[in-house]
Amino acid sequence: MILPILTEPNPLLRVRAKEMEAEQIQRPEFQKLLDDMTETMYAANGIGLAGPQIGQSKRILIAESSESGDRKPLALINPMISSKSWRKVMSEEGCLSIPGKWGVVKRHRGITVRALDRQGKPLTINSDKLLAIILQHEIDHLDGILFIDKAVRVEEMSERVRPRI
Ligand code: NI
């Protein structure tokens, strides 16, 4: 089921999302929510989607992880950045919750993220590629932060020059 994506300035995008409890993860309705988020992300041509963007104040995110070789989307629960590179990169970003705007944001080049997978098993992800950017952007969403808060430059553009996250 495709869910409506909230857009700025919806106040729900500004709330710090809550941690998931272990016993909630196996519930069919929660598993369905992860499937719906994945379907919603693809339908919107996005490569990342966080709980608050569909009005769920939960620390969950979906990311397109092409780095693993297949197009299987990654579902992360309670993700936490456990280490980050000193080196930073300037990232050009758009967001499904901020239509028509693009910005340049300074991000850590590489990060390590600890999370639970959709079965509730601990998982560690290292990336210094696009996935690192997606995860930093999505974890910001979980803290009520949008890329326009951090961008050194924001431009309005109708065309989609970059995938939105
Ligand atoms: Ni976004």
Coordinates of N, CA and C and ligand atoms in Angstrom, one line a residue:
M1 N 0.8 -1.2 0.0 CA 0.0 0.0 0.0 C 0.9 1.2 0.0
I2 N 0.6 2.1 -0.9 CA 1.4 3.4 -1.0 C 0.8 4.4 0.0
L3 N 1.7 4.9 0.8 CA 1.3 5.8 1.9 C 1.6 7.3 1.5
P4 N 0.8 8.2 2.0 CA 1.0 9.6 1.7 C 2.3 10.1 2.4
I5 N 3.1 10.8 1.7 CA 4.4 11.3 2.2 C 4.1 12.8 2.7
L6 N 4.5 13.0 4.0 CA 4.3 14.4 4.6 C 5.3 15.3 4.0
T7 N 4.9 16.5 3.8 CA 5.9 17.5 3.3 C 6.0 18.7 4.3
E8 N 7.2 19.3 4.2 CA 7.5 20.5 5.0 C 6.5 21.5 4.6
P9 N 5.9 22.3 5.6 CA 6.2 22.4 7.0 C 5.3 21.5 7.9
N10 N 5.0 20.3 7.6 CA 4.3 19.5 8.6 C 5.1 19.3 9.9
P11 N 4.4 19.7 11.0 CA 5.2 19.6 12.3 C 5.6 18.2 12.7
L12 N 5.0 17.2 12.1 CA 5.4 15.8 12.5 C 6.8 15.5 11.9
L13 N 7.2 16.2 10.9 CA 8.6 16.1 10.4 C 9.7 16.6 11.4
R14 N 9.2 17.3 12.4 CA 10.1 18.0 13.3 C 10.2 17.4 14.7
V15 N 9.5 16.2 14.8 CA 9.5 15.6 16.1 C 10.6 14.5 16.1
R16 N 11.3 14.3 17.3 CA 12.3 13.2 17.4 C 11.5 11.9 17.5
A17 N 11.7 11.0 16.6 CA 11.0 9.7 16.6 C 11.4 8.8 17.7
K18 N 10.5 7.9 18.1 CA 10.8 7.0 19.3 C 11.4 5.7 18.9
E19 N 12.2 5.2 19.8 CA 12.8 3.9 19.6 C 11.8 2.8 19.5
M20 N 12.0 1.8 18.7 CA 11.1 0.6 18.6 C 11.5 -0.3 19.7
E21 N 10.5 -0.9 20.3 CA 10.7 -2.0 21.3 C 10.8 -3.3 20.6
A22 N 11.7 -4.2 21.1 CA 12.0 -5.5 20.5 C 10.7 -6.3 20.1
E23 N 9.8 -6.3 21.1 CA 8.6 -7.1 20.9 C 7.6 -6.6 19.8
Q24 N 7.8 -5.3 19.4 CA 7.0 -4.7 18.4 C 7.4 -5.2 17.0
I25 N 8.7 -5.6 16.9 CA 9.2 -5.8 15.5 C 8.6 -6.9 14.8
Q26 N 8.3 -8.0 15.4 CA 7.8 -9.2 14.8 C 6.3 -9.1 14.4
R27 N 5.7 -8.1 14.9 CA 4.2 -8.0 14.7 C 3.9 -7.8 13.2
P28 N 2.9 -8.6 12.7 CA 2.6 -8.5 11.3 C 2.3 -7.0 10.8
E29 N 1.6 -6.2 11.7 CA 1.3 -4.9 11.3 C 2.5 -4.0 11.1
F30 N 3.6 -4.3 11.9 CA 4.8 -3.6 11.8 C 5.6 -4.0 10.5
Q31 N 5.6 -5.3 10.3 CA 6.2 -5.9 9.1 C 5.5 -5.3 7.8
K32 N 4.2 -5.2 7.9 CA 3.5 -4.6 6.8 C 3.8 -3.1 6.6
L33 N 4.0 -2.4 7.7 CA 4.4 -1.0 7.6 C 5.8 -0.9 6.8
L34 N 6.7 -1.8 7.1 CA 8.0 -1.7 6.4 C 7.9 -2.0 4.9
D35 N 7.0 -2.9 4.6 CA 6.7 -3.2 3.2 C 6.0 -2.0 2.5
D36 N 5.1 -1.4 3.2 CA 4.4 -0.2 2.7 C 5.4 0.9 2.5
M37 N 6.3 1.1 3.4 CA 7.3 2.2 3.3 C 8.2 1.9 2.1
T38 N 8.6 0.7 1.9 CA 9.4 0.3 0.7 C 8.7 0.6 -0.6
E39 N 7.4 0.2 -0.6 CA 6.6 0.4 -1.8 C 6.4 1.9 -2.1
T40 N 6.2 2.7 -1.0 CA 6.0 4.1 -1.1 C 7.2 4.8 -1.6
M41 N 8.4 4.4 -1.1 CA 9.7 4.9 -1.5 C 9.9 4.7 -3.0
Y42 N 9.7 3.5 -3.5 CA 9.9 3.2 -4.9 C 8.9 4.0 -5.8
A43 N 7.6 4.0 -5.3 CA 6.6 4.7 -6.1 C 6.9 6.2 -6.3
A44 N 7.6 6.7 -5.3 CA 8.0 8.2 -5.3 C 9.3 8.4 -6.0
N45 N 9.9 7.3 -6.5 CA 11.3 7.4 -7.1 C 12.3 7.8 -6.1
G46 N 12.2 7.5 -4.8 CA 13.1 7.8 -3.8 C 14.1 6.7 -3.6
I47 N 15.2 7.1 -2.8 CA 16.2 6.0 -2.5 C 16.3 5.9 -1.0
G48 N 15.5 6.6 -0.2 CA 15.5 6.5 1.2 C 14.1 7.1 1.7
L49 N 13.7 6.5 2.8 CA 12.4 7.0 3.4 C 12.5 6.7 4.9
A50 N 12.1 7.7 5.7 CA 12.2 7.5 7.2 C 10.8 7.6 7.8
G51 N 10.6 6.9 8.9 CA 9.2 6.8 9.5 C 8.5 8.2 9.6
P52 N 9.1 9.2 10.1 CA 8.4 10.5 10.3 C 7.8 11.0 9.0
Q53 N 8.4 10.6 7.8 CA 7.9 11.1 6.5 C 6.6 10.6 6.1
I54 N 6.2 9.4 6.8 CA 4.9 8.9 6.5 C 4.0 9.0 7.8
G55 N 4.4 9.9 8.7 CA 3.6 10.2 9.9 C 3.8 9.2 11.0
Q56 N 4.8 8.3 10.9 CA 5.1 7.3 11.9 C 6.3 7.8 12.7
S57 N 6.0 8.2 14.0 CA 7.1 8.7 14.8 C 7.9 7.5 15.4
K58 N 8.5 6.7 14.5 CA 9.3 5.5 14.9 C 10.7 5.6 14.3
R59 N 11.7 5.1 15.0 CA 13.1 5.2 14.5 C 13.3 4.0 13.5
I60 N 12.7 4.2 12.3 CA 12.8 3.2 11.2 C 13.1 3.9 9.9
L61 N 13.8 3.2 9.1 CA 14.1 3.8 7.7 C 14.3 2.7 6.7
I62 N 14.0 3.1 5.5 CA 14.3 2.2 4.3 C 15.3 2.9 3.5
A63 N 16.3 2.2 3.0 CA 17.3 2.7 2.1 C 17.5 1.8 0.9
E64 N 17.7 2.4 -0.2 CA 18.0 1.6 -1.4 C 19.5 1.3 -1.3
S65 N 19.8 0.0 -1.2 CA 21.2 -0.4 -1.0 C 21.8 -1.1 -2.2
S66 N 22.0 -0.3 -3.2 CA 22.5 -0.9 -4.5 C 24.0 -1.5 -4.3
E67 N 24.6 -1.0 -3.2 CA 26.0 -1.5 -2.9 C 26.1 -3.0 -2.7
S68 N 25.0 -3.6 -2.2 CA 25.1 -5.0 -1.9 C 24.9 -5.8 -3.2
G69 N 24.7 -5.1 -4.3 CA 24.7 -5.8 -5.6 C 23.3 -6.1 -6.1
D70 N 22.4 -6.3 -5.2 CA 21.0 -6.5 -5.6 C 20.2 -5.3 -5.3
R71 N 19.0 -5.2 -5.7 CA 18.2 -4.0 -5.4 C 17.3 -4.2 -4.2
K72 N 17.7 -5.1 -3.3 CA 16.9 -5.3 -2.2 C 17.0 -4.1 -1.2
P73 N 15.9 -3.6 -0.9 CA 16.0 -2.4 0.0 C 16.4 -2.8 1.4
L74 N 17.0 -1.9 2.1 CA 17.5 -2.2 3.5 C 16.4 -1.6 4.4
A75 N 16.0 -2.3 5.4 CA 15.1 -1.7 6.4 C 15.9 -1.7 7.7
L76 N 16.0 -0.5 8.3 CA 16.8 -0.4 9.5 C 15.9 0.1 10.7
I77 N 16.1 -0.5 11.8 CA 15.3 -0.2 13.0 C 16.3 0.3 14.1
N78 N 15.9 1.4 14.7 CA 16.8 2.1 15.8 C 18.2 2.3 15.3
P79 N 18.4 2.8 14.1 CA 19.8 3.0 13.6 C 20.5 4.1 14.4
M80 N 21.8 3.8 14.6 CA 22.7 4.7 15.3 C 24.0 4.8 14.6
I81 N 24.5 6.0 14.4 CA 25.9 6.2 13.8 C 26.9 5.9 14.9
S82 N 27.7 4.9 14.8 CA 28.6 4.5 15.8 C 30.0 5.1 15.5
S83 N 30.3 5.3 14.2 CA 31.6 6.1 14.0 C 31.4 6.8 12.6
K84 N 32.2 7.8 12.5 CA 32.2 8.6 11.2 C 33.5 9.1 10.9
S85 N 33.8 9.2 9.6 CA 35.1 9.7 9.1 C 35.3 11.1 9.4
W86 N 36.5 11.5 9.6 CA 36.8 13.0 9.7 C 36.5 13.6 8.3
R87 N 36.9 12.9 7.3 CA 36.7 13.4 6.0 C 35.2 13.7 5.6
K88 N 35.0 14.8 5.0 CA 33.6 15.2 4.7 C 33.5 15.4 3.2
V89 N 32.3 15.3 2.7 CA 32.0 15.5 1.3 C 30.8 16.4 1.2
M90 N 30.8 17.1 0.1 CA 29.6 18.0 -0.2 C 28.7 17.1 -1.0
S91 N 27.5 17.0 -0.4 CA 26.5 16.1 -1.0 C 25.3 16.9 -1.6
E92 N 24.9 16.6 -2.8 CA 23.8 17.3 -3.4 C 22.6 16.5 -3.1
E93 N 21.6 17.0 -2.4 CA 20.5 16.2 -2.0 C 19.1 16.9 -2.3
G94 N 18.2 16.0 -2.5 CA 16.8 16.4 -2.5 C 16.1 15.5 -1.5
C95 N 14.8 15.8 -1.2 CA 14.1 15.1 -0.2 C 12.7 14.9 -0.6
L96 N 12.1 13.7 -0.4 CA 10.7 13.5 -0.8 C 9.8 14.4 0.0
S97 N 10.2 14.9 1.1 CA 9.3 15.7 1.9 C 9.5 17.2 1.6
I98 N 10.4 17.5 0.7 CA 10.7 18.9 0.3 C 10.7 19.0 -1.2
P99 N 9.5 18.9 -1.8 CA 9.5 18.9 -3.3 C 10.0 20.2 -3.9
G100 N 10.8 20.0 -5.0 CA 11.2 21.1 -5.8 C 12.5 21.8 -5.3
K101 N 13.1 21.3 -4.2 CA 14.3 22.0 -3.7 C 15.4 21.0 -3.7
W102 N 16.6 21.5 -3.9 CA 17.8 20.8 -3.9 C 18.8 21.6 -3.1
G103 N 19.7 20.9 -2.4 CA 20.7 21.6 -1.6 C 22.0 20.9 -1.5
V104 N 23.0 21.6 -1.1 CA 24.3 21.1 -1.0 C 24.6 21.0 0.5
V105 N 24.9 19.8 1.0 CA 25.0 19.5 2.4 C 26.3 18.9 2.7
K106 N 27.0 19.3 3.8 CA 28.3 18.7 4.1 C 28.0 17.4 5.0
R107 N 28.5 16.3 4.5 CA 28.2 15.0 5.2 C 29.6 14.3 5.5
H108 N 29.6 13.4 6.4 CA 30.7 12.6 6.6 C 30.9 11.7 5.4
R109 N 32.1 11.5 5.0 CA 32.3 10.6 3.8 C 31.9 9.2 4.1
G110 N 32.4 8.7 5.2 CA 32.1 7.3 5.6 C 31.5 7.2 7.0
I111 N 30.7 6.3 7.2 CA 30.1 6.1 8.5 C 29.9 4.6 8.8
T112 N 29.8 4.3 10.1 CA 29.4 3.0 10.5 C 28.0 3.1 11.3
V113 N 27.1 2.3 10.9 CA 25.8 2.4 11.5 C 25.4 1.1 12.1
R114 N 25.0 1.2 13.4 CA 24.4 0.0 14.0 C 22.9 0.1 14.1
A115 N 22.3 -1.0 13.9 CA 20.8 -1.0 13.8 C 20.3 -2.4 14.0
L116 N 19.0 -2.6 14.0 CA 18.4 -3.9 14.0 C 17.8 -4.1 12.6
D117 N 17.9 -5.3 12.0 CA 17.2 -5.5 10.8 C 15.7 -5.8 11.0
R118 N 15.0 -6.1 9.9 CA 13.6 -6.2 10.0 C 13.1 -7.5 10.8
Q119 N 14.1 -8.4 11.1 CA 13.8 -9.5 12.0 C 14.1 -9.2 13.5
G120 N 14.7 -8.0 13.7 CA 15.2 -7.6 15.0 C 16.6 -8.0 15.4
K121 N 17.3 -8.5 14.4 CA 18.7 -8.9 14.6 C 19.7 -7.8 14.4
P122 N 20.7 -7.7 15.3 CA 21.7 -6.6 15.2 C 22.4 -6.7 13.9
L123 N 22.8 -5.5 13.4 CA 23.4 -5.4 12.0 C 24.3 -4.2 12.1
T124 N 25.5 -4.4 11.4 CA 26.4 -3.2 11.3 C 26.6 -3.0 9.9
I125 N 26.6 -1.7 9.5 CA 26.8 -1.3 8.1 C 27.9 -0.3 8.0
N126 N 28.9 -0.6 7.1 CA 29.9 0.4 6.8 C 29.7 0.8 5.4
S127 N 29.8 2.1 5.2 CA 29.7 2.6 3.8 C 30.5 3.9 3.7
D128 N 31.1 4.1 2.6 CA 31.7 5.4 2.2 C 31.2 5.8 0.8
K129 N 30.0 5.2 0.5 CA 29.4 5.6 -0.8 C 28.1 6.2 -0.6
L130 N 27.2 6.1 -1.6 CA 25.9 6.8 -1.5 C 25.1 6.4 -0.3
L131 N 25.3 5.1 0.1 CA 24.5 4.6 1.2 C 24.8 5.4 2.5
A132 N 26.1 5.8 2.6 CA 26.5 6.6 3.8 C 25.7 7.9 3.8
I133 N 25.5 8.5 2.7 CA 24.8 9.8 2.6 C 23.3 9.6 2.9
I134 N 22.8 8.5 2.3 CA 21.3 8.2 2.5 C 21.1 8.0 4.0
L135 N 22.0 7.3 4.7 CA 21.7 7.0 6.1 C 21.9 8.2 6.9
Q136 N 22.8 9.1 6.6 CA 22.9 10.3 7.4 C 21.7 11.2 7.2
H137 N 21.2 11.3 6.0 CA 20.0 12.0 5.7 C 18.8 11.5 6.4
E138 N 18.6 10.1 6.4 CA 17.5 9.5 7.0 C 17.5 9.6 8.6
I139 N 18.7 9.4 9.1 CA 18.9 9.4 10.6 C 18.6 10.9 11.0
D140 N 18.9 11.9 10.2 CA 18.5 13.2 10.5 C 17.0 13.3 10.6
H141 N 16.3 12.7 9.7 CA 14.8 12.7 9.7 C 14.3 12.2 11.0
L142 N 15.0 11.1 11.5 CA 14.5 10.5 12.8 C 14.7 11.5 14.0
D143 N 15.6 12.5 13.8 CA 15.8 13.5 14.8 C 15.0 14.8 14.5
G144 N 14.2 14.8 13.5 CA 13.4 16.0 13.2 C 14.2 17.0 12.4
I145 N 15.3 16.6 11.8 CA 16.2 17.5 11.1 C 16.0 17.3 9.6
L146 N 15.9 18.4 8.8 CA 15.7 18.3 7.4 C 17.0 18.8 6.7
F147 N 17.2 18.4 5.5 CA 18.5 18.8 4.8 C 18.6 20.3 4.6
I148 N 17.4 21.0 4.5 CA 17.5 22.5 4.4 C 18.0 23.2 5.6
D149 N 18.0 22.5 6.8 CA 18.5 23.1 8.0 C 20.0 23.1 7.9
K150 N 20.6 22.2 7.2 CA 22.1 22.1 7.2 C 22.7 22.5 5.9
A151 N 21.9 22.7 4.8 CA 22.5 23.0 3.5 C 23.2 24.3 3.5
V152 N 24.4 24.3 2.8 CA 25.1 25.5 2.6 C 24.5 26.3 1.5
R153 N 23.7 25.6 0.6 CA 23.0 26.3 -0.5 C 21.8 25.5 -0.8
V154 N 20.7 26.2 -1.0 CA 19.4 25.5 -1.4 C 18.9 26.2 -2.7
E155 N 18.6 25.4 -3.7 CA 18.1 25.9 -5.0 C 16.7 25.3 -5.2
E156 N 15.9 26.1 -5.9 CA 14.6 25.6 -6.3 C 14.7 25.2 -7.7
M157 N 14.2 23.9 -8.0 CA 14.3 23.4 -9.3 C 13.1 22.5 -9.5
S158 N 12.5 22.6 -10.7 CA 11.4 21.7 -10.9 C 11.9 20.3 -11.4
E159 N 13.0 20.3 -12.1 CA 13.4 19.0 -12.6 C 14.2 18.2 -11.5
R160 N 14.1 16.9 -11.6 CA 14.8 16.0 -10.6 C 16.2 15.7 -11.1
V161 N 17.1 16.5 -10.5 CA 18.5 16.3 -11.0 C 19.2 15.2 -10.2
R162 N 18.7 14.9 -9.1 CA 19.3 13.8 -8.2 C 18.2 13.0 -7.6
P163 N 18.5 11.7 -7.3 CA 17.4 11.0 -6.6 C 17.1 11.6 -5.2
R164 N 15.9 11.5 -4.8 CA 15.5 12.1 -3.5 C 15.5 11.1 -2.4
I165 N 15.9 11.6 -1.2 CA 16.1 10.7 -0.1 C 15.4 11.1 1.1
Ligands
NI1 NI 14.5 13.3 3.1

